[in-house]
Coordinates of N, CA, C and O in Angstrom, one line a residue:
X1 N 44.1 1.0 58.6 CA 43.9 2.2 59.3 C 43.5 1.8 60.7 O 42.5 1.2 61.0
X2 N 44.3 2.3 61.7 CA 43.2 2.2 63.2 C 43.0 3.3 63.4 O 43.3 4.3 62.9
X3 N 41.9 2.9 64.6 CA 41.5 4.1 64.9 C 41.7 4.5 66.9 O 41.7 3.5 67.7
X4 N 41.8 5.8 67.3 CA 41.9 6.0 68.4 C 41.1 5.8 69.1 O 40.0 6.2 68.6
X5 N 40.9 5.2 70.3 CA 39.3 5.5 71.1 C 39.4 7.1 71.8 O 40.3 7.8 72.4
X6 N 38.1 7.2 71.3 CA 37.9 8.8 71.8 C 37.3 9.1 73.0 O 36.3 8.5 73.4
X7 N 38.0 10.5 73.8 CA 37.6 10.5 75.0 C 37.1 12.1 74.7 O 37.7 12.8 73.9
X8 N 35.8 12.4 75.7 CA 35.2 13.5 75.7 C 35.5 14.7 75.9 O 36.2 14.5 77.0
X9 N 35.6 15.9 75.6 CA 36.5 17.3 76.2 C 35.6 18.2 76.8 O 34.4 18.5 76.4
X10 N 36.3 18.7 77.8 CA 36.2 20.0 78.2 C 36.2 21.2 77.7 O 35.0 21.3 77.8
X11 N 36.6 22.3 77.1 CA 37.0 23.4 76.4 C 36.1 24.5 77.5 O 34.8 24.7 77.6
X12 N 37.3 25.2 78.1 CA 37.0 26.1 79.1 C 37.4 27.4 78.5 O 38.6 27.6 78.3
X13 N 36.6 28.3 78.2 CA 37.2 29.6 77.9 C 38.0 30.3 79.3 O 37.6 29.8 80.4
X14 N 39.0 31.1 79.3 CA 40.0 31.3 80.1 C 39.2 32.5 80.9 O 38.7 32.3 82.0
X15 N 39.3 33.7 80.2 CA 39.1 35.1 81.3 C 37.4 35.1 81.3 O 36.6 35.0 80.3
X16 N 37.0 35.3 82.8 CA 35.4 34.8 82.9 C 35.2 34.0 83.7 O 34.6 34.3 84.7
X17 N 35.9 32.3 83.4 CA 35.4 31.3 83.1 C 36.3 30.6 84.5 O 35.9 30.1 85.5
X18 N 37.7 30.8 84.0 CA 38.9 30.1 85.0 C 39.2 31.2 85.9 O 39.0 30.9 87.1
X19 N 39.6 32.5 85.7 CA 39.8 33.4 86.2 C 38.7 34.8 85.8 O 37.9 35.0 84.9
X20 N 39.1 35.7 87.1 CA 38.3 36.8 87.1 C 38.7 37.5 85.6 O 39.7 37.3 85.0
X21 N 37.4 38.4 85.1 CA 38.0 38.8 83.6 C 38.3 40.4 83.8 O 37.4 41.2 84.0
X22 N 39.9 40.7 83.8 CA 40.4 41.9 84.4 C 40.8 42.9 83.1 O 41.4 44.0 83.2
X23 N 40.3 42.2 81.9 CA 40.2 42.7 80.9 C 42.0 43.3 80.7 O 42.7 44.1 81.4
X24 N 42.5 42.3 79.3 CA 43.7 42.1 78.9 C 44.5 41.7 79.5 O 45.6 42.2 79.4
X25 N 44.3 40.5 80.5 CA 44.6 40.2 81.7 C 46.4 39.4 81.3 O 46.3 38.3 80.8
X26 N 47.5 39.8 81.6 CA 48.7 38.8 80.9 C 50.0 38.3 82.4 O 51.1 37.7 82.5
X27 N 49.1 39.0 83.3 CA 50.4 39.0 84.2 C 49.6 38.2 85.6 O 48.5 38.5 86.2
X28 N 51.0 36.8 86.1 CA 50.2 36.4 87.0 C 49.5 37.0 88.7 O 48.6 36.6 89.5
X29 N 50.4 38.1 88.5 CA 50.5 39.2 90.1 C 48.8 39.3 90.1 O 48.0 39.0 91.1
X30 N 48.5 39.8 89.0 CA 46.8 40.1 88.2 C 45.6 38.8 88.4 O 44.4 38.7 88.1
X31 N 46.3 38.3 88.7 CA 45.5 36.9 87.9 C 44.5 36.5 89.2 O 45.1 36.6 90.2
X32 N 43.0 36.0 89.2 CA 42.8 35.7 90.0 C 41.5 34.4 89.7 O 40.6 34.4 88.9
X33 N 41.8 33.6 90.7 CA 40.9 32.6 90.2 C 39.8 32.5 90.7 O 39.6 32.9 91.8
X34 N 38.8 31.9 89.7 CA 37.1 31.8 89.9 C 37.1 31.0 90.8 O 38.0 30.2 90.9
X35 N 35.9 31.0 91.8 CA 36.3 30.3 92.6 C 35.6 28.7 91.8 O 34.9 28.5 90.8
X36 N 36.1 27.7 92.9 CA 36.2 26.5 92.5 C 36.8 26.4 91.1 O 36.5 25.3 90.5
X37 N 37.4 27.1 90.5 CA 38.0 26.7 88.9 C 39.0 25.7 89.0 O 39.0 25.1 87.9
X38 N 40.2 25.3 90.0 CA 41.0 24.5 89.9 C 40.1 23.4 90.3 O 40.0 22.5 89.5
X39 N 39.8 23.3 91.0 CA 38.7 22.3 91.2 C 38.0 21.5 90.0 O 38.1 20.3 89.7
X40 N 37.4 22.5 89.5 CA 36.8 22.1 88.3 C 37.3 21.0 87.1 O 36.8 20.0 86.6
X41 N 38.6 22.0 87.1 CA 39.5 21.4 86.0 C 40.2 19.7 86.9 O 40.2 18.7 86.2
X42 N 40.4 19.5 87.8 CA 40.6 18.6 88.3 C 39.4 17.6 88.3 O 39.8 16.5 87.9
X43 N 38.3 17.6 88.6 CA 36.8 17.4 88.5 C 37.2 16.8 86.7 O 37.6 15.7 86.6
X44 N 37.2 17.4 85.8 CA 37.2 16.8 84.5 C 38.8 15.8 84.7 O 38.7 14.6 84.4
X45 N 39.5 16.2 85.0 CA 40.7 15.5 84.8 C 40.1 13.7 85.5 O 40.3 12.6 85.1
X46 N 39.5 14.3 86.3 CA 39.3 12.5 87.1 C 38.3 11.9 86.7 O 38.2 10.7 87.0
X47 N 36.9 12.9 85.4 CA 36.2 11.8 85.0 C 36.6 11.5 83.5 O 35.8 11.2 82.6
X48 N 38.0 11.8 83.1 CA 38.5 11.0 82.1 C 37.9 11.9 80.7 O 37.9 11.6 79.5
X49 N 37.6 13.0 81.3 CA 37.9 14.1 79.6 C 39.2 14.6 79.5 O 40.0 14.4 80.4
X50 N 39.4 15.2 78.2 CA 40.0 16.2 78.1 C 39.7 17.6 78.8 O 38.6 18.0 79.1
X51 N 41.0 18.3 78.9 CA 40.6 19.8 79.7 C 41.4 20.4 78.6 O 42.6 20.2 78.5
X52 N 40.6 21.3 77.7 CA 41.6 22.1 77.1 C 40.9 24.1 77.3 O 39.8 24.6 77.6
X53 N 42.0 24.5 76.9 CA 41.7 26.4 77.2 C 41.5 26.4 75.9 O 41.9 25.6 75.1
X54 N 40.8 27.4 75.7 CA 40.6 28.0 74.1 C 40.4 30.0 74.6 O 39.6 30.4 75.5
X55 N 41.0 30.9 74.0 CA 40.8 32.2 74.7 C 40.9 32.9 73.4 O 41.6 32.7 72.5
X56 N 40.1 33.9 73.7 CA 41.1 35.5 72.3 C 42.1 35.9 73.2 O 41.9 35.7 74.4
X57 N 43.1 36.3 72.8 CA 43.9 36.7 73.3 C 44.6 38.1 72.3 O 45.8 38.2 71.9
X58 N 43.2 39.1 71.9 CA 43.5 40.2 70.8 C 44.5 41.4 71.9 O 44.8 42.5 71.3
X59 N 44.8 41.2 72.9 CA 45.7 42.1 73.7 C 47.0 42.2 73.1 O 47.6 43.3 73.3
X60 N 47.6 41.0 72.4 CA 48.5 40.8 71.3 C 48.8 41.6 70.4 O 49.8 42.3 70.3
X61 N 47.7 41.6 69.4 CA 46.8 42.3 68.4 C 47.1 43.7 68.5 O 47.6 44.4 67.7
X62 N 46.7 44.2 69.8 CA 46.4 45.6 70.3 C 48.1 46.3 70.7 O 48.5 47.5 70.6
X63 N 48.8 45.3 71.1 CA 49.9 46.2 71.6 C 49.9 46.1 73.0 O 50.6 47.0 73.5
X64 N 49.4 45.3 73.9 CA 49.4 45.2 75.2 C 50.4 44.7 75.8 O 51.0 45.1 76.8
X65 N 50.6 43.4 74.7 CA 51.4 41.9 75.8 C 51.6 41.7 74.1 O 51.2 42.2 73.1
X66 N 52.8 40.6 74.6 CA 53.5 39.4 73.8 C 52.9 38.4 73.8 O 52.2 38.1 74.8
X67 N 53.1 37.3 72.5 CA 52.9 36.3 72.8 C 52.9 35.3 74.0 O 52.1 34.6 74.5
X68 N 54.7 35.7 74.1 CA 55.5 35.0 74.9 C 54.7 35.7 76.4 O 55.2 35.1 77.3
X69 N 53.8 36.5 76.9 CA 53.5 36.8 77.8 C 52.5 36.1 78.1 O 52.3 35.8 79.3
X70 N 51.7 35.6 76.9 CA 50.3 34.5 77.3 C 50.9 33.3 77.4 O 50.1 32.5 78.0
X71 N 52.1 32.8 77.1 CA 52.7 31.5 77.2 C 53.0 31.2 78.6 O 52.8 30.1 79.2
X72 N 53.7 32.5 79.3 CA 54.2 32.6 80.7 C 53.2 32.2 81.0 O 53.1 31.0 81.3
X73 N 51.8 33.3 81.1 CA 50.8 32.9 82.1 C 50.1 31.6 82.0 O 49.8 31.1 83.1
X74 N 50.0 31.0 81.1 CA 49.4 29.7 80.9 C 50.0 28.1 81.5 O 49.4 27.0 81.7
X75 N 52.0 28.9 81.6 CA 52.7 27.9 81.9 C 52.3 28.1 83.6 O 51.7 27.2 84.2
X76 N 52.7 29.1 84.2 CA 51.8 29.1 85.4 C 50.2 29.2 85.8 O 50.0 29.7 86.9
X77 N 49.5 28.9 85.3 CA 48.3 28.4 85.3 C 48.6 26.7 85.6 O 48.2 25.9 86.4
X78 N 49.4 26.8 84.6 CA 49.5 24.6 84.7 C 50.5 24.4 86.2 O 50.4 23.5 87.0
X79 N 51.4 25.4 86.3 CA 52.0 25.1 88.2 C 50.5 24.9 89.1 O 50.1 24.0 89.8
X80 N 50.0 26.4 88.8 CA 48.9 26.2 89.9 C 48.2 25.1 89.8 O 48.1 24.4 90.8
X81 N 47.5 24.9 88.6 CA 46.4 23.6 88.7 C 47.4 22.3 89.1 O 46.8 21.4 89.6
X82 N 48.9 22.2 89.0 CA 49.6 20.8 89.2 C 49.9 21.3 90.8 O 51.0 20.9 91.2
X83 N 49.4 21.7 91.4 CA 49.8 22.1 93.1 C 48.4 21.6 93.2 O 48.4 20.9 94.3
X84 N 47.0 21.6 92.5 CA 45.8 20.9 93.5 C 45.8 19.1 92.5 O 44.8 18.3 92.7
X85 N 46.5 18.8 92.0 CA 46.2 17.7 91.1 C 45.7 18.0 90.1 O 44.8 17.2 89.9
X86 N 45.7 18.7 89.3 CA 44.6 19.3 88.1 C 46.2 19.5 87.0 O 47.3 19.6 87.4
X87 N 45.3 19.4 85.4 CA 46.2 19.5 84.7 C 44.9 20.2 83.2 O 43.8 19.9 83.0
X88 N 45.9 21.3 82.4 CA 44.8 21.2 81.3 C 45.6 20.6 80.1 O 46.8 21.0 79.9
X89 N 45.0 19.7 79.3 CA 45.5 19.1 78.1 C 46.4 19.8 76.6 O 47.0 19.4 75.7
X90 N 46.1 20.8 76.9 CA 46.1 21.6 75.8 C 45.7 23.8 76.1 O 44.7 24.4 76.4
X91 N 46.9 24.3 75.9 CA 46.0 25.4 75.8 C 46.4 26.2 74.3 O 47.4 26.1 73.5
X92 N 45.1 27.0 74.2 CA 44.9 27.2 72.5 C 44.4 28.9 72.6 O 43.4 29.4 73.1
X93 N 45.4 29.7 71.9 CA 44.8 31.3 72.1 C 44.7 31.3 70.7 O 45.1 30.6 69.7
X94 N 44.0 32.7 70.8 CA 44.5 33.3 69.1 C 44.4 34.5 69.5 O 43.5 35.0 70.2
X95 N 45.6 35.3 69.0 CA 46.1 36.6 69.2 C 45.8 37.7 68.3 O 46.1 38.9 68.6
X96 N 45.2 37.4 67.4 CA 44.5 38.1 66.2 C 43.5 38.7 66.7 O 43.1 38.5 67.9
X97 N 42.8 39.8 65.7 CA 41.8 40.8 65.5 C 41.9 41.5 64.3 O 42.9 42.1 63.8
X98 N 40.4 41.5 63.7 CA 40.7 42.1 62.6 C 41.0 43.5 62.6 O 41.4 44.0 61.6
X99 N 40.9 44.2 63.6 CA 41.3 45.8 63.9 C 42.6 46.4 64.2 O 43.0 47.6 64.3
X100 N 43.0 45.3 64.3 CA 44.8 45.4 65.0 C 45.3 46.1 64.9 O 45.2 46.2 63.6
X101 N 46.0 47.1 65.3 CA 46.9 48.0 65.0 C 48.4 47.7 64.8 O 49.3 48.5 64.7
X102 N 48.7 46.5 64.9 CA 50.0 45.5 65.1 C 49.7 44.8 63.5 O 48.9 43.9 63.4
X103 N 50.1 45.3 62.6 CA 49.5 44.5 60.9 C 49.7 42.4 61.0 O 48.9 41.5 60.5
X104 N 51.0 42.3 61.8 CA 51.0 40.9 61.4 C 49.7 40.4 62.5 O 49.4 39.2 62.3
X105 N 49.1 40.9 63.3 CA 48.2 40.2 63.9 C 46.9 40.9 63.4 O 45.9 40.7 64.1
X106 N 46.7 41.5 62.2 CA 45.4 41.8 61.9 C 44.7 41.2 60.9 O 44.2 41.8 60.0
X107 N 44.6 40.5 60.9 CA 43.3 39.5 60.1 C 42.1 38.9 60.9 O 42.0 38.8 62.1
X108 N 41.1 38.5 60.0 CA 39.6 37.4 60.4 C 40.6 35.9 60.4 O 41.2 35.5 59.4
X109 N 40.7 35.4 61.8 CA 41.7 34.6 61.9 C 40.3 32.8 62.1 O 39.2 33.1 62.7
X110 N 40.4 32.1 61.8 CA 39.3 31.0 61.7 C 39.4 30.3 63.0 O 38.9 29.3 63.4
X111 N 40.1 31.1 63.5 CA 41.0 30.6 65.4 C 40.1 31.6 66.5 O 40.0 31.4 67.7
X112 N 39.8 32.6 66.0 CA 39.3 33.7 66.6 C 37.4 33.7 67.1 O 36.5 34.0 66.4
X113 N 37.5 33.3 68.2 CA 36.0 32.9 68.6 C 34.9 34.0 68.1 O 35.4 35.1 68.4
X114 N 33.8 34.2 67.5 CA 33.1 32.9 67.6 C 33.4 32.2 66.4 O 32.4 31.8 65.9
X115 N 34.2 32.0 65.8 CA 35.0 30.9 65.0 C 35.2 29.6 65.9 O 35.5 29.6 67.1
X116 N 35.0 28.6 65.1 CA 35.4 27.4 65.7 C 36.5 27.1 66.2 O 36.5 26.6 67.3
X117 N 38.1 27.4 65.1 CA 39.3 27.2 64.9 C 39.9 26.4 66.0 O 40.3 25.3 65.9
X118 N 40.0 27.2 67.2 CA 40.5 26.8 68.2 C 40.3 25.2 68.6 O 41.1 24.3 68.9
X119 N 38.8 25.5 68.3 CA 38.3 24.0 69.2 C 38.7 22.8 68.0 O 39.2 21.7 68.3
X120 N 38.3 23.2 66.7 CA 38.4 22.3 65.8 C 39.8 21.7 65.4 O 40.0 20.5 65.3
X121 N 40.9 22.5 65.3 CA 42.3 22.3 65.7 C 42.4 21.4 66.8 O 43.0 20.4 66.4
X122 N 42.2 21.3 68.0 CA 42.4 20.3 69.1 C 41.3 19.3 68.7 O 41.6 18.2 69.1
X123 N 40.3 19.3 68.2 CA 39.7 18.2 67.8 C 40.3 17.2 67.0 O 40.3 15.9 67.0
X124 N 40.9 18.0 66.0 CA 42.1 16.8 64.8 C 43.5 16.9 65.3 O 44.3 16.9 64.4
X125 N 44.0 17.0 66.7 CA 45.3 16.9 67.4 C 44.7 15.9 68.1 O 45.2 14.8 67.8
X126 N 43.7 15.8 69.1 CA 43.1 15.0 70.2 C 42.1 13.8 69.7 O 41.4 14.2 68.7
X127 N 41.9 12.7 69.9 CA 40.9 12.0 69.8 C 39.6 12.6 70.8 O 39.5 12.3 72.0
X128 N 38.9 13.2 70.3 CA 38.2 14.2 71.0 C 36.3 13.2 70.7 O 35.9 13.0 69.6
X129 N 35.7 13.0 71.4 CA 34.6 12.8 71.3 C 33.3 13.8 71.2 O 32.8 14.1 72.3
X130 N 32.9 14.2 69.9 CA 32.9 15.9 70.0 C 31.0 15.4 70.5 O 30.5 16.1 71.4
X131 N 30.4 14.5 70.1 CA 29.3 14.4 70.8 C 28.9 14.4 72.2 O 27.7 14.5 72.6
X132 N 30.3 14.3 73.1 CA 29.9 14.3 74.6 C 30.7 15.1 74.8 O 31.7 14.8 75.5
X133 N 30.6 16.1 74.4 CA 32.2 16.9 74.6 C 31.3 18.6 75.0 O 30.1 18.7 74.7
X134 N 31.9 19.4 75.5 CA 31.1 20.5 76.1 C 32.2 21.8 75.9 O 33.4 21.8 75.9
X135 N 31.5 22.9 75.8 CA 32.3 24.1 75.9 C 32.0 25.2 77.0 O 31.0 25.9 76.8
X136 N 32.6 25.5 77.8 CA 32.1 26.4 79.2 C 32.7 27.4 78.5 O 33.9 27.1 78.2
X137 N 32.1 28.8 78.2 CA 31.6 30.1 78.5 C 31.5 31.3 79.1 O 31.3 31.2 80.3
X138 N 31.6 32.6 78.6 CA 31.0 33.3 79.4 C 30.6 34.5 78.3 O 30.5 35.6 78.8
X139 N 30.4 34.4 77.3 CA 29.7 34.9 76.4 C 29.4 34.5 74.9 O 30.0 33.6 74.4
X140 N 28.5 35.0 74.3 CA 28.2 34.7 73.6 C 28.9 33.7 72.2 O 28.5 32.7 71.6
X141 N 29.7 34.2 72.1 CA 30.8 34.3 71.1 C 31.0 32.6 71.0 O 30.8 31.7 70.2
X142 N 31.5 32.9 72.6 CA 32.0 31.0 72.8 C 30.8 30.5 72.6 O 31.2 29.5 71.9
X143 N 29.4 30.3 72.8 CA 28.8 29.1 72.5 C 28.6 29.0 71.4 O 28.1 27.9 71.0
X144 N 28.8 30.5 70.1 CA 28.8 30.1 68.9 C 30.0 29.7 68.2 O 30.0 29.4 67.0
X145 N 31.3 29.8 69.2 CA 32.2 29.2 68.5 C 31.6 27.3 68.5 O 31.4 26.6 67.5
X146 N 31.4 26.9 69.7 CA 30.6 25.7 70.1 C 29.6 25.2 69.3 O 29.5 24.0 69.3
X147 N 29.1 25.5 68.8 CA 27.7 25.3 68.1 C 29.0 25.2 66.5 O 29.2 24.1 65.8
X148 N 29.4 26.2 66.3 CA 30.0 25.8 64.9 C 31.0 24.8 64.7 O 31.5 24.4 63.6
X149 N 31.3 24.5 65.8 CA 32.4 23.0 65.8 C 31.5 21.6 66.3 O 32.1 20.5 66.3
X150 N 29.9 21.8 66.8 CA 29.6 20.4 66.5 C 29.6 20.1 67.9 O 29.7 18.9 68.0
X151 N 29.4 20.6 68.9 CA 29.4 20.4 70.4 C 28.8 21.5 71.5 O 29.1 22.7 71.4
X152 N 28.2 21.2 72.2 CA 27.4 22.1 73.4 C 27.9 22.8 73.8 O 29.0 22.6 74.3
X153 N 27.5 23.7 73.7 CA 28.0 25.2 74.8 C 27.4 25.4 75.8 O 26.2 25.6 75.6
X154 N 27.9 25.6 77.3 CA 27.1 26.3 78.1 C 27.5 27.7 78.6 O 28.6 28.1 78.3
X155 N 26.8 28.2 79.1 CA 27.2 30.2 79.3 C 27.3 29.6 80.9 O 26.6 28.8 81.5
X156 N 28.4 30.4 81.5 CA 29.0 30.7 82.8 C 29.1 31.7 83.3 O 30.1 32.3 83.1
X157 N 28.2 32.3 84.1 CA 28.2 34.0 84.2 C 28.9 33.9 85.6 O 30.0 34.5 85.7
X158 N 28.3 33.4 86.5 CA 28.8 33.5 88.1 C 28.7 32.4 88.6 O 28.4 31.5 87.9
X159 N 29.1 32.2 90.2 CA 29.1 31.1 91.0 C 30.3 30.5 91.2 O 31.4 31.2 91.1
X160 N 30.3 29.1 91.5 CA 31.2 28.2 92.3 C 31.7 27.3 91.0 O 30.8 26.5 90.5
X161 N 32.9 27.3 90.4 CA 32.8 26.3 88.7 C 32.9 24.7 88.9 O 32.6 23.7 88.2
X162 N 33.4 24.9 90.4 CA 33.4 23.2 90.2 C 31.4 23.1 90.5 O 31.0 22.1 89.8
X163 N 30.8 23.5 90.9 CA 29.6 23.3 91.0 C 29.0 23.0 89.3 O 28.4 22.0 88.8
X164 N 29.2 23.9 88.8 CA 29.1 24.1 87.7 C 29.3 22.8 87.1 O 28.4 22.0 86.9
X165 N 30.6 22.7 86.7 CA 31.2 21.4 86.3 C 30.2 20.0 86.4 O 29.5 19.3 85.6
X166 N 30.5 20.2 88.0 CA 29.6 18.9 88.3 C 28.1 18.4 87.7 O 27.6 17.3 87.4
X167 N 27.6 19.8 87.5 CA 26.2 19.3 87.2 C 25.9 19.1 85.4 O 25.0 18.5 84.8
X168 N 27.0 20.0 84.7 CA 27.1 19.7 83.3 C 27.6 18.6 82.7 O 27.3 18.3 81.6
X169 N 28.4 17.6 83.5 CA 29.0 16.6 83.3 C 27.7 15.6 83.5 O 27.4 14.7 82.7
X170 N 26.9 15.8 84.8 CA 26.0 15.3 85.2 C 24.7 14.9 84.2 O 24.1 13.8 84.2
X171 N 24.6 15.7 83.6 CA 23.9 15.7 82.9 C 23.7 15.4 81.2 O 22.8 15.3 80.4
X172 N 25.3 15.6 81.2 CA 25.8 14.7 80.0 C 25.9 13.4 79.7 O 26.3 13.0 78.6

């Protein structure tokens, strides 16, 4: 058996966190970034973690958007972050809710924050070092998705993210 050497992750929740949260946010015209957030994500890219997204994405669920609509925006998220040097590793939604009015997306999905799923899935895809590994935030949910996969959560309410970034890495 070998084994991989493991490198530490990021897990940035998306609306909040990367971008302003415009609530069911699917289109890039809409889309607006936190400040210092590409930054940020480039900031982890160069100290050798992983950068992965983890988001709900129950707008699906609801009847809002398509899958294929969160895929667009995600694939242009990775244009924009590859115009400052920044790249994210991995992005991870779940489109479910248990209230759904759409039946194939109505279930308690184990992907669905504050469930772990998301993160724990990229943990057994990635050689992920879940002890130095961090989850950024902006509500509750996410640091209990974090806490139940075994790694730090911090809450992100406002500010500059690469600031952010810096001093959580800092202190890791």
């Amino acid at each position: 058996m070998t084994t991989r050497s493991t490198r530490p992750a990021v897990f940035f929740d998306r609306d909040g966190v990367l971008n302003h949260d415009t609530s069911y946010l699917f289109e890039s015209a809409k889309f607006k970034w936190i400040d210092g957030a590409r930054e940020a994500v480039r900031l982890v890219n160069q100290s050798g973690y992983f950068a992965f997204i983890v988001t709900n994405q129950s707008g699906v669920a609801r009847g809002l958007y398509e899958e294929s609509d969160v895929l667009t925006l995600h694939c242009w998220m990775a244009d924009e972050l590859a115009a400052v040097g920044a790249h994210i590793d991995a992005f991870e939604y779940c489109p479910d809710h248990p209230e759904a009015p759409i039946e194939r997306y109505r279930r308690d999905s184990h992907r669905r924050k504050p469930a772990p799923g998301m993160i724990t899935d990229l943990m057994t895809r990635f050689p992920v070092a879940a002890d130095r590994s961090i989850l950024i935030g902006d509500q509750p949910r996410d640091l209990e998705a974090a806490r139940a996969a075994g790694i730090r959560g911090l809450l992100f309410r406002e500010g500059n993210l690469e600031t952010f970034v810096r001093q959580a890495l800092g202190s890791h």
